[in-house]
PDB file of C-alpha atoms in Angstrom:
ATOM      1  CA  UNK L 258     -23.457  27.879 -18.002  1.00  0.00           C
ATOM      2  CA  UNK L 259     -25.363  24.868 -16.781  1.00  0.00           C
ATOM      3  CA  UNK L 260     -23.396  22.665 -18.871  1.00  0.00           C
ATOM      4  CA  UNK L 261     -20.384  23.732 -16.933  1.00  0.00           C
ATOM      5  CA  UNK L 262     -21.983  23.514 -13.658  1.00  0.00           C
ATOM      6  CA  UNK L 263     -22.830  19.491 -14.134  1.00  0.00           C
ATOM      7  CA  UNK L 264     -19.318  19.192 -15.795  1.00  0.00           C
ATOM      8  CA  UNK L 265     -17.864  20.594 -12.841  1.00  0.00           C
ATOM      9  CA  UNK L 266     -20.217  18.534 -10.268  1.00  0.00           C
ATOM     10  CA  UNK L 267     -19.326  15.672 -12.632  1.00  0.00           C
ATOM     11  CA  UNK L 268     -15.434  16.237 -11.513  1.00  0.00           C
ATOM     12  CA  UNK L 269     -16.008  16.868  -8.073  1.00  0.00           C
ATOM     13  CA  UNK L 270     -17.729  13.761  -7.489  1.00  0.00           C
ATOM     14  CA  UNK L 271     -15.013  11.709  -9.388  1.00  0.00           C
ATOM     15  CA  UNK L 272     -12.283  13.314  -7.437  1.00  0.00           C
ATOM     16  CA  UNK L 273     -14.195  12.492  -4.293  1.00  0.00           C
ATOM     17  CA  UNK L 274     -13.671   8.870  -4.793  1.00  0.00           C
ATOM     18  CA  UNK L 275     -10.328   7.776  -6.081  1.00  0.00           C
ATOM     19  CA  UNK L 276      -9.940   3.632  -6.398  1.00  0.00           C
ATOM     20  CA  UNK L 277      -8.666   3.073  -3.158  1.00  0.00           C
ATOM     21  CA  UNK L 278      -5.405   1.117  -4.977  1.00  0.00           C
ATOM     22  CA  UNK L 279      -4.635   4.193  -6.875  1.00  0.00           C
ATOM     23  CA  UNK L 280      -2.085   5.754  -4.035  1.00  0.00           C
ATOM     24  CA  UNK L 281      -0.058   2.740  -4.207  1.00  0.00           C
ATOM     25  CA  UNK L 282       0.214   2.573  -7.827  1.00  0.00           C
ATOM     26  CA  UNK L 283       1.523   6.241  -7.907  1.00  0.00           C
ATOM     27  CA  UNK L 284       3.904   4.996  -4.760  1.00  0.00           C
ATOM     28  CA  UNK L 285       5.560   2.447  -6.826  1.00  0.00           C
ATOM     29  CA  UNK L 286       5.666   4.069 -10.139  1.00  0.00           C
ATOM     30  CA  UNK L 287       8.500   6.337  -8.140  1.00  0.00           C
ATOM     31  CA  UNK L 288       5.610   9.436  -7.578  1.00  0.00           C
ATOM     32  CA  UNK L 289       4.741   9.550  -3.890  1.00  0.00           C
ATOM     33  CA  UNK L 290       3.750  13.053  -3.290  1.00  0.00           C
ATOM     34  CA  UNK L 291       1.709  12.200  -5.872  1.00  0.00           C
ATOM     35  CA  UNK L 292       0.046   9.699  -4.203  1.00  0.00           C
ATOM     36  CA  UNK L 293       0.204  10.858  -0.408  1.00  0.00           C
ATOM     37  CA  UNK L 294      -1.558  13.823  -1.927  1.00  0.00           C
ATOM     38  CA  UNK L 295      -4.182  11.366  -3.261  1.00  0.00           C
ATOM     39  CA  UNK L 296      -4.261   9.544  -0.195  1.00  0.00           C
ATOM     40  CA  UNK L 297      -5.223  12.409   1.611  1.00  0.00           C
ATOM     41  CA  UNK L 298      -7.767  13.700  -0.472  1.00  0.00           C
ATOM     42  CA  UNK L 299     -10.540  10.793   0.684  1.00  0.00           C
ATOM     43  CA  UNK L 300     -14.145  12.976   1.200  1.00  0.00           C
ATOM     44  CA  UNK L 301     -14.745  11.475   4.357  1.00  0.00           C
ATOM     45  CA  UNK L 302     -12.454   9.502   7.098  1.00  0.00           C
ATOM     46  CA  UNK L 303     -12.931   5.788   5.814  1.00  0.00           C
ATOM     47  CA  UNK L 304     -11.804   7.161   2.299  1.00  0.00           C
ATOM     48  CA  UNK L 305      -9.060   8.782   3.592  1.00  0.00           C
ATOM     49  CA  UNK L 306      -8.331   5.679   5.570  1.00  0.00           C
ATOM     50  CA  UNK L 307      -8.016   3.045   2.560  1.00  0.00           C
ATOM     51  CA  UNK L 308      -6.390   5.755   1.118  1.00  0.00           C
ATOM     52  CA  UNK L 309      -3.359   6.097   3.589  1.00  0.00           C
ATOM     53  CA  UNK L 310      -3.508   2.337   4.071  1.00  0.00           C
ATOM     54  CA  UNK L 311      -2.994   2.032  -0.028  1.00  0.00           C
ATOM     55  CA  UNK L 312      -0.324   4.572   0.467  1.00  0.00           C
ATOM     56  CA  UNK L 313       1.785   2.723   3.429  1.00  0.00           C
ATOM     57  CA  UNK L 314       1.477  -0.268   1.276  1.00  0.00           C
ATOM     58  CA  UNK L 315       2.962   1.397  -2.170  1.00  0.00           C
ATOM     59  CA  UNK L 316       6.278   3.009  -0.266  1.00  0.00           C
ATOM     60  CA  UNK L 317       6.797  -0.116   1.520  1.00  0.00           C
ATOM     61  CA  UNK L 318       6.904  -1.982  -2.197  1.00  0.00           C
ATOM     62  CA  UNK L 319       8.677   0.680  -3.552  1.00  0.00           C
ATOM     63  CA  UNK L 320      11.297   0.668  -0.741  1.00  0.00           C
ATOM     64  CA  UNK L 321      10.478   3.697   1.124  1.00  0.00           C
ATOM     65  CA  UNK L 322       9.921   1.714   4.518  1.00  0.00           C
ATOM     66  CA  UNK L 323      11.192   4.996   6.190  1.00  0.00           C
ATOM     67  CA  UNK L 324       7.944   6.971   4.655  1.00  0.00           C
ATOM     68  CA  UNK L 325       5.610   4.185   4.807  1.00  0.00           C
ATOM     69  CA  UNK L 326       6.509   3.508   9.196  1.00  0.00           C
ATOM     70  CA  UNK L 327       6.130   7.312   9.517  1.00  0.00           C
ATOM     71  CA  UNK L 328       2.404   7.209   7.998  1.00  0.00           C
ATOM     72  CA  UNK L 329       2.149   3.841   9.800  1.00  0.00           C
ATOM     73  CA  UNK L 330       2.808   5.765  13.047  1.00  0.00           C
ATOM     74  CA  UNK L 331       0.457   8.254  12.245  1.00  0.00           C
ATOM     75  CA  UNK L 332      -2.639   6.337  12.617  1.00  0.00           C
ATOM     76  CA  UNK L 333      -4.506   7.571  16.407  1.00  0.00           C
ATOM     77  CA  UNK L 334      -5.967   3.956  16.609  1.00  0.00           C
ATOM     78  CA  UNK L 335      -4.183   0.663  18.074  1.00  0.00           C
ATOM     79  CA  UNK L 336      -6.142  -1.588  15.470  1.00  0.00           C
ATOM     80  CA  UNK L 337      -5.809   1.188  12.516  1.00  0.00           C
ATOM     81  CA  UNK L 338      -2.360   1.358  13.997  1.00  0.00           C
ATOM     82  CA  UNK L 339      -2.031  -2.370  13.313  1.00  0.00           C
ATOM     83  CA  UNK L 340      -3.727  -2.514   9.843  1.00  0.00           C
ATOM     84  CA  UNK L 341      -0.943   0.275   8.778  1.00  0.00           C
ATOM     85  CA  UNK L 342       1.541  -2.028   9.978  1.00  0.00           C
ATOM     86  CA  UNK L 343       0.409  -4.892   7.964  1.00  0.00           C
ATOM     87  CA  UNK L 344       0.117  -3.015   4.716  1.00  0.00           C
ATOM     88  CA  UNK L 345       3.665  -2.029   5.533  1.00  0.00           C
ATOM     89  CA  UNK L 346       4.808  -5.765   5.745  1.00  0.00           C
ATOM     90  CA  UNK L 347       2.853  -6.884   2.896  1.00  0.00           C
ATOM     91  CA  UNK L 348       4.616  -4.170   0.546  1.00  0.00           C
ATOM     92  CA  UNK L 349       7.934  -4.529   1.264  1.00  0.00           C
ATOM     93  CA  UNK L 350       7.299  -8.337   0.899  1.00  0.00           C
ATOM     94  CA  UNK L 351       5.630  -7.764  -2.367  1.00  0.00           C
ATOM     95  CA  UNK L 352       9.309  -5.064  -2.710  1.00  0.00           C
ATOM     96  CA  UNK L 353      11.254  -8.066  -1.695  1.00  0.00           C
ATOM     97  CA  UNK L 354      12.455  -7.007   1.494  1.00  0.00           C
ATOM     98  CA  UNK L 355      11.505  -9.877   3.859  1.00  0.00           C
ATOM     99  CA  UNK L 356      13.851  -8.882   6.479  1.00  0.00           C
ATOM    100  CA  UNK L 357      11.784  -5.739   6.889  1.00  0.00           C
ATOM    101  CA  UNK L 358       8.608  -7.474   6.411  1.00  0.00           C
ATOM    102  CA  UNK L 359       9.019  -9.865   8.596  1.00  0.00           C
ATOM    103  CA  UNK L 360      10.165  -7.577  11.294  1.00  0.00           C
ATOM    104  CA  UNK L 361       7.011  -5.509  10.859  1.00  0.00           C
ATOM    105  CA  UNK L 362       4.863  -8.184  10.698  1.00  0.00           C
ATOM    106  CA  UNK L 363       5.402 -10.022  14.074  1.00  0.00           C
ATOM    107  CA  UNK L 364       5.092  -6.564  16.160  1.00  0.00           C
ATOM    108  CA  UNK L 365       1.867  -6.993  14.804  1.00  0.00           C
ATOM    109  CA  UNK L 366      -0.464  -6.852  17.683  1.00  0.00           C
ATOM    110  CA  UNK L 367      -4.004  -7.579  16.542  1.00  0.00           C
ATOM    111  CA  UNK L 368      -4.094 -11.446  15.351  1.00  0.00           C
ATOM    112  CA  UNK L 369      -6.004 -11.229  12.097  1.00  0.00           C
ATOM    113  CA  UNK L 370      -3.563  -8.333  10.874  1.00  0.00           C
ATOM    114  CA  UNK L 371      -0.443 -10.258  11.933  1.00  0.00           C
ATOM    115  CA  UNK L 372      -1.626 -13.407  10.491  1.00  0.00           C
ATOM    116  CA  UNK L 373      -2.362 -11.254   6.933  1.00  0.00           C
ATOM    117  CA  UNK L 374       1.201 -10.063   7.298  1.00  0.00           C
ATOM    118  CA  UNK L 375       3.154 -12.684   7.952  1.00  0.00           C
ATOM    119  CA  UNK L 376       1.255 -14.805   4.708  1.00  0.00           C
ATOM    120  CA  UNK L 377       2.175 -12.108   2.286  1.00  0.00           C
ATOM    121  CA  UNK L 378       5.952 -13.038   3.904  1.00  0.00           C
ATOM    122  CA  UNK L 379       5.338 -16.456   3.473  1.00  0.00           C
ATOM    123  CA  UNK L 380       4.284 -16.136   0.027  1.00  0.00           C
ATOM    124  CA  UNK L 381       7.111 -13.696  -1.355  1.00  0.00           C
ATOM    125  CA  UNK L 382       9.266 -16.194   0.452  1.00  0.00           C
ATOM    126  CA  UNK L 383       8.116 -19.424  -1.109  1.00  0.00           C
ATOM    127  CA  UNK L 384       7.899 -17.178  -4.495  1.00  0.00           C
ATOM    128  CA  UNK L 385      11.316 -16.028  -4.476  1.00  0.00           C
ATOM    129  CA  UNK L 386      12.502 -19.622  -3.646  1.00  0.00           C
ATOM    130  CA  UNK L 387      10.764 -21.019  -6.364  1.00  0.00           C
ATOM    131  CA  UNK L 388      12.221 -18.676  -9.023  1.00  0.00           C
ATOM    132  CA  UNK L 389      15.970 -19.314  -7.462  1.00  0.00           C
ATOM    133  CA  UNK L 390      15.245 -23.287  -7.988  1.00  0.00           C
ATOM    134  CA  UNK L 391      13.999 -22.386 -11.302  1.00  0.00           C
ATOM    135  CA  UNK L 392      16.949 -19.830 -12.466  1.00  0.00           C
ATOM    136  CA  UNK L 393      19.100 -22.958 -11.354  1.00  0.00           C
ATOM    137  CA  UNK L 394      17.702 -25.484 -13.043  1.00  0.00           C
ATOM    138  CA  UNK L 395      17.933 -23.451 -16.099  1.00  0.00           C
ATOM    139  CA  UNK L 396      21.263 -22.513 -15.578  1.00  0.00           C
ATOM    140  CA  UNK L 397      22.544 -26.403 -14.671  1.00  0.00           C
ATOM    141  CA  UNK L 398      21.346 -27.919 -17.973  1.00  0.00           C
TER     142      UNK L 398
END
């Protein structure tokens, strides 16, 4: 009986802290009740925070901008507001849709999260430019 006991405290405290990366991973791997379910689950508010911010940022990259602005909405706070709307931006740039990105990124009202969003544009942009020049060099020769 006591084995089960700190087997079962053993769990609980596990489950109380899922890596805060883990709802976007389940996001993109196509699971996303999955991983709002995880997102949700935080033991305390900051958890569940990094949780939802993980999850805005996983349905963005996985192309589920719809989802990820509804969750993004969701947040009571302008500035928790705002770091929703980066993780949005910085997923669907990581996705490869810059239009959206970009569009969520500038609306962006607090300057450090706007700033964070726009780079991750900036780099999926100069990333996806560098693998056209490549794919045509290869393809010229």
């Amino acid at each position: 009986m006591l084995r089960l006991s700190v087997h079962r405290n053993e769990l609980a405290e596990r489950n109380s802290a899922p890596p805060g990366c883990l709802p976007a991973a389940w996001a993109v791997l196509g699971r996303p009740h999955r991983a709002e379910v995880i997102a949700r689950s935080g033991s305390d508010g900051f958890r569940q925070k990094q949780g939802l911010l993980s999850l805005v940022e996983g349905l963005a990259e996985a192309g589920d901008g719809t989802r990820a602005h509804e969750i993004a909405r969701g947040f009571s706070g302008p500035e928790d507001r705002d770091a929703a709307l980066a993780a949005l931006a910085r997923g669907a740039a990581r996705g490869g849709d810059l239009e959206q990105a970009e569009s969520v990124a500038v609306g962006v009202a607090q300057p450090v999260y706007r700033a964070t969003a726009l780079a991750a544009v900036a780099r999926s942009a100069a990333s996806r430019r560098t693998e056209d020049l490549t794919s045509h060099r290869r393809t010229s020769h």
